[in-house]
Amino acid sequence: MDKIQQLAEYIDQSSSIVATTGAGISVGGGGVTYGQMRFSSRGRRGSGAGSFLPTYLETMFSYQPSFAHYALADLEAEGKLTGIITTNVDCMHTIAGSKNVAEIQGSLQVNCCSRCGRHYDGYEIWKQDELPRCEACGGEILPWPLYSHIGLWDADVRKAREWISKADLILVIGTRGNYGDVYWDYRRRGAAIAQINPGHTGFDGVANLNIRQGSDEVFQSLKKLRHGND
């Protein structure tokens, strides 16, 4: 609880918080992970679409965001959290209510026709039993991570760099890599770093605070500490 208290103090004293998240934050909601998308993306552009639906989509909307997803949305609504930088593609931050989310590798919200490249944005397009087809040419529509072979989504990379360059507190939640020159190296000098992760990661040596617990457990304790039973 001493570490949770310290985290609460960091949050209360900060004016611009950025969270960076990975697959670990989705565990509490039972959600699918980035690894499944990576598996489905092997092969040439446009291939693998047939396996994408059963291995990913049929489970995606069966789960809900985790407690930690909702807690970050609450921090944003409170005016504390500037934005979330994530490598997750499951849209759970958006579903939980977060408005400022930089999905640096794209997600099911950024979609392209595999034939003509036309964009279809929004995850609602996947709420159907068949792979959607392009209205213009009839080609298969693919989410950006499949279309680009897990390439970067430049618009969100730019947002991530801007947010982290101004943050005075960085929350590292359920992620093991910092994606160096993509966004991490742009962080504000002197920003405090608090890591929430049950295991050891590459952030251990740079974090001012390491909390070796799952993110749901931490945010449940944090909510009680900051807001009581409200």
PDB file of C-alpha atoms in Angstrom:
ATOM      1  CA  MET A   1       0.000   0.000   0.000  1.00  0.00           C
ATOM      2  CA  ASP A   2       2.969   2.325   0.489  1.00  0.00           C
ATOM      3  CA  LYS A   3       3.643   2.125  -3.248  1.00  0.00           C
ATOM      4  CA  ILE A   4      -0.006   2.740  -4.077  1.00  0.00           C
ATOM      5  CA  GLN A   5       0.125   5.788  -1.818  1.00  0.00           C
ATOM      6  CA  GLN A   6       3.205   6.999  -3.652  1.00  0.00           C
ATOM      7  CA  LEU A   7       1.440   6.494  -6.985  1.00  0.00           C
ATOM      8  CA  ALA A   8      -1.557   8.469  -5.727  1.00  0.00           C
ATOM      9  CA  GLU A   9       0.760  11.313  -4.725  1.00  0.00           C
ATOM     10  CA  TYR A  10       2.430  11.284  -8.147  1.00  0.00           C
ATOM     11  CA  ILE A  11      -0.976  11.516  -9.831  1.00  0.00           C
ATOM     12  CA  ASP A  12      -2.302  14.235  -7.546  1.00  0.00           C
ATOM     13  CA  GLN A  13       0.835  16.339  -8.013  1.00  0.00           C
ATOM     14  CA  SER A  14       0.977  15.949 -11.793  1.00  0.00           C
ATOM     15  CA  SER A  15      -0.606  18.239 -14.350  1.00  0.00           C
ATOM     16  CA  SER A  16       0.068  16.213 -17.511  1.00  0.00           C
ATOM     17  CA  ILE A  17       0.051  12.412 -17.317  1.00  0.00           C
ATOM     18  CA  VAL A  18       0.618  10.049 -20.219  1.00  0.00           C
ATOM     19  CA  ALA A  19      -0.001   6.303 -19.992  1.00  0.00           C
ATOM     20  CA  THR A  20       1.764   3.806 -22.225  1.00  0.00           C
ATOM     21  CA  THR A  21       0.073   0.420 -22.342  1.00  0.00           C
ATOM     22  CA  GLY A  22       0.586  -3.065 -23.753  1.00  0.00           C
ATOM     23  CA  ALA A  23      -1.145  -6.429 -23.759  1.00  0.00           C
ATOM     24  CA  GLY A  24      -0.947  -6.737 -19.962  1.00  0.00           C
ATOM     25  CA  ILE A  25      -3.702  -4.175 -19.413  1.00  0.00           C
ATOM     26  CA  SER A  26      -6.207  -6.291 -21.348  1.00  0.00           C
ATOM     27  CA  VAL A  27      -5.745  -9.410 -19.233  1.00  0.00           C
ATOM     28  CA  GLY A  28      -8.258  -8.345 -16.611  1.00  0.00           C
ATOM     29  CA  GLY A  29     -10.994  -7.989 -19.190  1.00  0.00           C
ATOM     30  CA  GLY A  30     -10.260 -11.412 -20.647  1.00  0.00           C
ATOM     31  CA  GLY A  31      -9.520  -9.773 -23.955  1.00  0.00           C
ATOM     32  CA  VAL A  32      -7.500 -11.028 -26.860  1.00  0.00           C
ATOM     33  CA  THR A  33      -3.891  -9.948 -27.118  1.00  0.00           C
ATOM     34  CA  TYR A  34      -1.590  -8.331 -29.628  1.00  0.00           C
ATOM     35  CA  GLY A  35       0.054 -11.709 -30.201  1.00  0.00           C
ATOM     36  CA  GLN A  36      -3.047 -13.060 -31.910  1.00  0.00           C
ATOM     37  CA  MET A  37      -3.040 -10.185 -34.373  1.00  0.00           C
ATOM     38  CA  ARG A  38       0.672 -10.723 -35.025  1.00  0.00           C
ATOM     39  CA  PHE A  39       0.081 -14.407 -35.704  1.00  0.00           C
ATOM     40  CA  SER A  40      -2.717 -13.618 -38.141  1.00  0.00           C
ATOM     41  CA  SER A  41      -0.602 -11.023 -39.946  1.00  0.00           C
ATOM     42  CA  ARG A  42       2.094 -13.433 -41.142  1.00  0.00           C
ATOM     43  CA  GLY A  43       2.252 -13.835 -44.867  1.00  0.00           C
ATOM     44  CA  ARG A  44       1.930 -11.424 -47.740  1.00  0.00           C
ATOM     45  CA  ARG A  45      -0.331  -8.357 -47.753  1.00  0.00           C
ATOM     46  CA  GLY A  46      -3.932  -9.360 -48.242  1.00  0.00           C
ATOM     47  CA  SER A  47      -3.397 -12.957 -47.104  1.00  0.00           C
ATOM     48  CA  GLY A  48      -4.437 -14.296 -43.738  1.00  0.00           C
ATOM     49  CA  ALA A  49      -7.787 -12.509 -43.865  1.00  0.00           C
ATOM     50  CA  GLY A  50      -9.657 -15.778 -43.672  1.00  0.00           C
ATOM     51  CA  SER A  51      -7.979 -16.703 -40.394  1.00  0.00           C
ATOM     52  CA  PHE A  52      -8.340 -13.206 -38.976  1.00  0.00           C
ATOM     53  CA  LEU A  53     -12.083 -13.451 -38.356  1.00  0.00           C
ATOM     54  CA  PRO A  54     -12.183 -16.721 -36.365  1.00  0.00           C
ATOM     55  CA  THR A  55      -8.962 -16.153 -34.421  1.00  0.00           C
ATOM     56  CA  TYR A  56      -9.553 -12.554 -33.448  1.00  0.00           C
ATOM     57  CA  LEU A  57     -12.894 -10.989 -34.225  1.00  0.00           C
ATOM     58  CA  GLU A  58     -15.112 -13.714 -32.808  1.00  0.00           C
ATOM     59  CA  THR A  59     -13.533 -13.110 -29.409  1.00  0.00           C
ATOM     60  CA  MET A  60     -12.970  -9.355 -29.584  1.00  0.00           C
ATOM     61  CA  PHE A  61     -16.531  -8.251 -28.893  1.00  0.00           C
ATOM     62  CA  SER A  62     -17.166 -11.063 -26.422  1.00  0.00           C
ATOM     63  CA  TYR A  63     -15.056  -9.252 -23.818  1.00  0.00           C
ATOM     64  CA  GLN A  64     -15.209  -5.928 -22.053  1.00  0.00           C
ATOM     65  CA  PRO A  65     -12.452  -3.459 -21.151  1.00  0.00           C
ATOM     66  CA  SER A  66     -10.640  -4.216 -17.919  1.00  0.00           C
ATOM     67  CA  PHE A  67     -10.972  -2.183 -14.714  1.00  0.00           C
ATOM     68  CA  ALA A  68      -7.691  -0.486 -15.631  1.00  0.00           C
ATOM     69  CA  HIS A  69      -9.057   0.612 -19.008  1.00  0.00           C
ATOM     70  CA  TYR A  70     -11.980   2.314 -17.285  1.00  0.00           C
ATOM     71  CA  ALA A  71      -9.694   3.801 -14.632  1.00  0.00           C
ATOM     72  CA  LEU A  72      -7.602   5.518 -17.312  1.00  0.00           C
ATOM     73  CA  ALA A  73     -10.756   6.876 -18.938  1.00  0.00           C
ATOM     74  CA  ASP A  74     -11.723   8.289 -15.526  1.00  0.00           C
ATOM     75  CA  LEU A  75      -8.310   9.943 -15.151  1.00  0.00           C
ATOM     76  CA  GLU A  76      -8.795  11.574 -18.542  1.00  0.00           C
ATOM     77  CA  ALA A  77     -12.256  12.817 -17.558  1.00  0.00           C
ATOM     78  CA  GLU A  78     -10.735  14.171 -14.356  1.00  0.00           C
ATOM     79  CA  GLY A  79      -8.351  16.258 -16.434  1.00  0.00           C
ATOM     80  CA  LYS A  80      -5.261  14.430 -15.222  1.00  0.00           C
ATOM     81  CA  LEU A  81      -4.486  12.167 -18.174  1.00  0.00           C
ATOM     82  CA  THR A  82      -3.454  13.852 -21.430  1.00  0.00           C
ATOM     83  CA  GLY A  83      -3.427  10.690 -23.509  1.00  0.00           C
ATOM     84  CA  ILE A  84      -2.728   6.982 -23.841  1.00  0.00           C
ATOM     85  CA  ILE A  85      -0.011   5.538 -26.067  1.00  0.00           C
ATOM     86  CA  THR A  86      -0.642   1.890 -26.858  1.00  0.00           C
ATOM     87  CA  THR A  87       0.585  -0.952 -29.033  1.00  0.00           C
ATOM     88  CA  ASN A  88      -2.709  -2.779 -28.476  1.00  0.00           C
ATOM     89  CA  VAL A  89      -5.009  -3.142 -31.454  1.00  0.00           C
ATOM     90  CA  ASP A  90      -8.173  -4.216 -29.603  1.00  0.00           C
ATOM     91  CA  CYS A  91      -9.768  -0.727 -29.287  1.00  0.00           C
ATOM     92  CA  MET A  92     -10.501  -1.397 -25.601  1.00  0.00           C
ATOM     93  CA  HIS A  93      -9.327   2.055 -24.507  1.00  0.00           C
ATOM     94  CA  THR A  94     -11.814   3.656 -26.879  1.00  0.00           C
ATOM     95  CA  ILE A  95     -14.595   1.266 -25.863  1.00  0.00           C
ATOM     96  CA  ALA A  96     -13.894   2.164 -22.212  1.00  0.00           C
ATOM     97  CA  GLY A  97     -14.466   5.837 -23.003  1.00  0.00           C
ATOM     98  CA  SER A  98     -10.965   7.275 -23.485  1.00  0.00           C
ATOM     99  CA  LYS A  99     -10.894  10.028 -26.112  1.00  0.00           C
ATOM    100  CA  ASN A 100      -7.169  10.649 -26.551  1.00  0.00           C
ATOM    101  CA  VAL A 101      -5.607   7.358 -27.607  1.00  0.00           C
ATOM    102  CA  ALA A 102      -2.534   7.017 -29.819  1.00  0.00           C
ATOM    103  CA  GLU A 103      -2.595   3.518 -31.310  1.00  0.00           C
ATOM    104  CA  ILE A 104       0.902   3.677 -32.740  1.00  0.00           C
ATOM    105  CA  GLN A 105       0.568   0.470 -34.761  1.00  0.00           C
ATOM    106  CA  GLY A 106      -3.003   1.104 -35.799  1.00  0.00           C
ATOM    107  CA  SER A 107      -5.959  -0.986 -34.666  1.00  0.00           C
ATOM    108  CA  LEU A 108      -9.345  -2.249 -35.751  1.00  0.00           C
ATOM    109  CA  GLN A 109     -10.343   1.421 -35.947  1.00  0.00           C
ATOM    110  CA  VAL A 110      -8.035   2.061 -38.913  1.00  0.00           C
ATOM    111  CA  ASN A 111      -8.949  -0.076 -41.918  1.00  0.00           C
ATOM    112  CA  CYS A 112      -7.961  -0.202 -45.575  1.00  0.00           C
ATOM    113  CA  CYS A 113      -9.139  -1.966 -48.693  1.00  0.00           C
ATOM    114  CA  SER A 114      -6.528  -4.556 -49.654  1.00  0.00           C
ATOM    115  CA  ARG A 115      -7.118  -3.818 -53.342  1.00  0.00           C
ATOM    116  CA  CYS A 116      -7.520  -0.044 -53.746  1.00  0.00           C
ATOM    117  CA  GLY A 117      -6.366   1.266 -50.333  1.00  0.00           C
ATOM    118  CA  ARG A 118      -9.581   3.135 -49.521  1.00  0.00           C
ATOM    119  CA  HIS A 119      -9.926   3.884 -45.794  1.00  0.00           C
ATOM    120  CA  TYR A 120     -12.782   2.720 -43.591  1.00  0.00           C
ATOM    121  CA  ASP A 121     -12.324   4.010 -40.055  1.00  0.00           C
ATOM    122  CA  GLY A 122     -14.141   2.843 -36.927  1.00  0.00           C
ATOM    123  CA  TYR A 123     -14.225  -0.584 -35.283  1.00  0.00           C
ATOM    124  CA  GLU A 124     -17.981  -1.009 -35.824  1.00  0.00           C
ATOM    125  CA  ILE A 125     -17.242  -2.305 -39.315  1.00  0.00           C
ATOM    126  CA  TRP A 126     -16.103  -5.578 -37.724  1.00  0.00           C
ATOM    127  CA  LYS A 127     -19.374  -6.252 -35.924  1.00  0.00           C
ATOM    128  CA  GLN A 128     -20.582  -8.671 -38.577  1.00  0.00           C
ATOM    129  CA  ASP A 129     -20.211 -12.322 -39.479  1.00  0.00           C
ATOM    130  CA  GLU A 130     -18.299 -11.757 -42.713  1.00  0.00           C
ATOM    131  CA  LEU A 131     -15.176  -9.868 -43.650  1.00  0.00           C
ATOM    132  CA  PRO A 132     -16.336  -6.485 -44.980  1.00  0.00           C
ATOM    133  CA  ARG A 133     -15.850  -5.599 -48.618  1.00  0.00           C
ATOM    134  CA  CYS A 134     -14.893  -2.265 -50.158  1.00  0.00           C
ATOM    135  CA  GLU A 135     -17.814  -0.259 -51.514  1.00  0.00           C
ATOM    136  CA  ALA A 136     -15.635   1.068 -54.345  1.00  0.00           C
ATOM    137  CA  CYS A 137     -13.940  -2.065 -55.718  1.00  0.00           C
ATOM    138  CA  GLY A 138     -15.174  -5.071 -53.743  1.00  0.00           C
ATOM    139  CA  GLY A 139     -11.769  -5.828 -52.239  1.00  0.00           C
ATOM    140  CA  GLU A 140     -11.321  -7.221 -48.729  1.00  0.00           C
ATOM    141  CA  ILE A 141     -11.073  -4.591 -46.002  1.00  0.00           C
ATOM    142  CA  LEU A 142      -8.237  -5.233 -43.574  1.00  0.00           C
ATOM    143  CA  PRO A 143      -7.305  -3.573 -40.276  1.00  0.00           C
ATOM    144  CA  TRP A 144      -4.119  -1.534 -40.479  1.00  0.00           C
ATOM    145  CA  PRO A 145      -1.914  -4.048 -38.577  1.00  0.00           C
ATOM    146  CA  LEU A 146      -2.756  -6.713 -41.185  1.00  0.00           C
ATOM    147  CA  TYR A 147      -2.626  -4.345 -44.132  1.00  0.00           C
ATOM    148  CA  SER A 148       0.753  -2.886 -43.121  1.00  0.00           C
ATOM    149  CA  HIS A 149       2.393  -5.972 -41.561  1.00  0.00           C
ATOM    150  CA  ILE A 150       2.325  -4.314 -38.120  1.00  0.00           C
ATOM    151  CA  GLY A 151       3.617  -1.033 -39.517  1.00  0.00           C
ATOM    152  CA  LEU A 152       3.415   2.258 -37.688  1.00  0.00           C
ATOM    153  CA  TRP A 153       0.367   4.517 -37.922  1.00  0.00           C
ATOM    154  CA  ASP A 154       2.132   7.850 -38.435  1.00  0.00           C
ATOM    155  CA  ALA A 155      -0.683  10.147 -37.324  1.00  0.00           C
ATOM    156  CA  ASP A 156      -0.801   8.498 -33.907  1.00  0.00           C
ATOM    157  CA  VAL A 157       2.985   8.323 -33.638  1.00  0.00           C
ATOM    158  CA  ARG A 158       3.021  12.116 -33.985  1.00  0.00           C
ATOM    159  CA  LYS A 159       0.436  12.445 -31.216  1.00  0.00           C
ATOM    160  CA  ALA A 160       2.403  10.089 -28.981  1.00  0.00           C
ATOM    161  CA  ARG A 161       5.573  12.137 -29.403  1.00  0.00           C
ATOM    162  CA  GLU A 162       3.790  15.390 -28.645  1.00  0.00           C
ATOM    163  CA  TRP A 163       2.052  14.070 -25.523  1.00  0.00           C
ATOM    164  CA  ILE A 164       5.095  12.387 -24.004  1.00  0.00           C
ATOM    165  CA  SER A 165       7.284  15.444 -24.660  1.00  0.00           C
ATOM    166  CA  LYS A 166       5.044  17.469 -22.315  1.00  0.00           C
ATOM    167  CA  ALA A 167       4.179  14.856 -19.675  1.00  0.00           C
ATOM    168  CA  ASP A 168       5.431  15.269 -16.122  1.00  0.00           C
ATOM    169  CA  LEU A 169       4.333  11.723 -15.214  1.00  0.00           C
ATOM    170  CA  ILE A 170       4.461   8.608 -17.406  1.00  0.00           C
ATOM    171  CA  LEU A 171       2.467   5.544 -16.362  1.00  0.00           C
ATOM    172  CA  VAL A 172       3.872   2.333 -17.860  1.00  0.00           C
ATOM    173  CA  ILE A 173       1.166  -0.327 -17.706  1.00  0.00           C
ATOM    174  CA  GLY A 174       1.425  -3.912 -18.898  1.00  0.00           C
ATOM    175  CA  THR A 175       4.033  -3.291 -21.563  1.00  0.00           C
ATOM    176  CA  ARG A 176       7.567  -4.605 -21.843  1.00  0.00           C
ATOM    177  CA  GLY A 177       9.076  -2.434 -24.587  1.00  0.00           C
ATOM    178  CA  ASN A 178       9.538   1.304 -24.915  1.00  0.00           C
ATOM    179  CA  TYR A 179       9.712   1.572 -28.725  1.00  0.00           C
ATOM    180  CA  GLY A 180      12.704   3.909 -28.375  1.00  0.00           C
ATOM    181  CA  ASP A 181      12.894   6.300 -31.284  1.00  0.00           C
ATOM    182  CA  VAL A 182       9.223   5.786 -32.127  1.00  0.00           C
ATOM    183  CA  TYR A 183       8.095   7.797 -29.097  1.00  0.00           C
ATOM    184  CA  TRP A 184       9.941   6.977 -25.851  1.00  0.00           C
ATOM    185  CA  ASP A 185      13.069   8.973 -26.654  1.00  0.00           C
ATOM    186  CA  TYR A 186      10.862  12.071 -27.011  1.00  0.00           C
ATOM    187  CA  ARG A 187       9.832  12.013 -23.344  1.00  0.00           C
ATOM    188  CA  ARG A 188      10.176  15.154 -21.273  1.00  0.00           C
ATOM    189  CA  ARG A 189      13.418  15.338 -19.359  1.00  0.00           C
ATOM    190  CA  GLY A 190      12.809  14.877 -15.628  1.00  0.00           C
ATOM    191  CA  ALA A 191       9.377  13.303 -16.035  1.00  0.00           C
ATOM    192  CA  ALA A 192       8.557  10.810 -13.287  1.00  0.00           C
ATOM    193  CA  ILE A 193       7.991   7.221 -14.442  1.00  0.00           C
ATOM    194  CA  ALA A 194       5.731   4.794 -12.571  1.00  0.00           C
ATOM    195  CA  GLN A 195       5.576   1.218 -13.832  1.00  0.00           C
ATOM    196  CA  ILE A 196       2.738  -1.213 -13.106  1.00  0.00           C
ATOM    197  CA  ASN A 197       3.724  -4.697 -14.194  1.00  0.00           C
ATOM    198  CA  PRO A 198       3.849  -8.052 -12.353  1.00  0.00           C
ATOM    199  CA  GLY A 199       7.098  -9.052 -14.072  1.00  0.00           C
ATOM    200  CA  HIS A 200      10.452  -7.479 -14.739  1.00  0.00           C
ATOM    201  CA  THR A 201      10.805  -5.369 -17.885  1.00  0.00           C
ATOM    202  CA  GLY A 202      13.187  -3.029 -19.614  1.00  0.00           C
ATOM    203  CA  PHE A 203      11.613  -0.145 -17.711  1.00  0.00           C
ATOM    204  CA  ASP A 204      12.850  -1.370 -14.316  1.00  0.00           C
ATOM    205  CA  GLY A 205      16.029   0.688 -14.343  1.00  0.00           C
ATOM    206  CA  VAL A 206      14.439   3.971 -15.395  1.00  0.00           C
ATOM    207  CA  ALA A 207      11.223   3.895 -13.376  1.00  0.00           C
ATOM    208  CA  ASN A 208      11.010   5.990 -10.212  1.00  0.00           C
ATOM    209  CA  LEU A 209       8.359   3.593  -8.935  1.00  0.00           C
ATOM    210  CA  ASN A 210       7.915  -0.096  -9.768  1.00  0.00           C
ATOM    211  CA  ILE A 211       4.685  -1.774  -8.645  1.00  0.00           C
ATOM    212  CA  ARG A 212       4.806  -5.553  -9.124  1.00  0.00           C
ATOM    213  CA  GLN A 213       1.071  -6.160  -9.387  1.00  0.00           C
ATOM    214  CA  GLY A 214      -1.548  -6.510 -12.075  1.00  0.00           C
ATOM    215  CA  SER A 215      -3.031  -3.271 -13.360  1.00  0.00           C
ATOM    216  CA  ASP A 216      -6.617  -4.026 -12.260  1.00  0.00           C
ATOM    217  CA  GLU A 217      -5.501  -4.713  -8.698  1.00  0.00           C
ATOM    218  CA  VAL A 218      -3.459  -1.529  -8.580  1.00  0.00           C
ATOM    219  CA  PHE A 219      -6.197   0.725  -9.956  1.00  0.00           C
ATOM    220  CA  GLN A 220      -8.820  -0.764  -7.658  1.00  0.00           C
ATOM    221  CA  SER A 221      -6.618   0.055  -4.653  1.00  0.00           C
ATOM    222  CA  LEU A 222      -5.816   3.462  -6.111  1.00  0.00           C
ATOM    223  CA  LYS A 223      -9.484   4.323  -6.523  1.00  0.00           C
ATOM    224  CA  LYS A 224     -10.239   3.457  -2.892  1.00  0.00           C
ATOM    225  CA  LEU A 225      -7.294   5.525  -1.744  1.00  0.00           C
ATOM    226  CA  ARG A 226      -8.129   8.611  -3.823  1.00  0.00           C
ATOM    227  CA  HIS A 227     -11.917   8.499  -3.813  1.00  0.00           C
ATOM    228  CA  GLY A 228     -13.009   6.163  -1.030  1.00  0.00           C
ATOM    229  CA  ASN A 229     -16.187   4.265  -1.933  1.00  0.00           C
ATOM    230  CA  ASP A 230     -17.414   6.873  -4.433  1.00  0.00           C
TER     231      ASP A 230
END
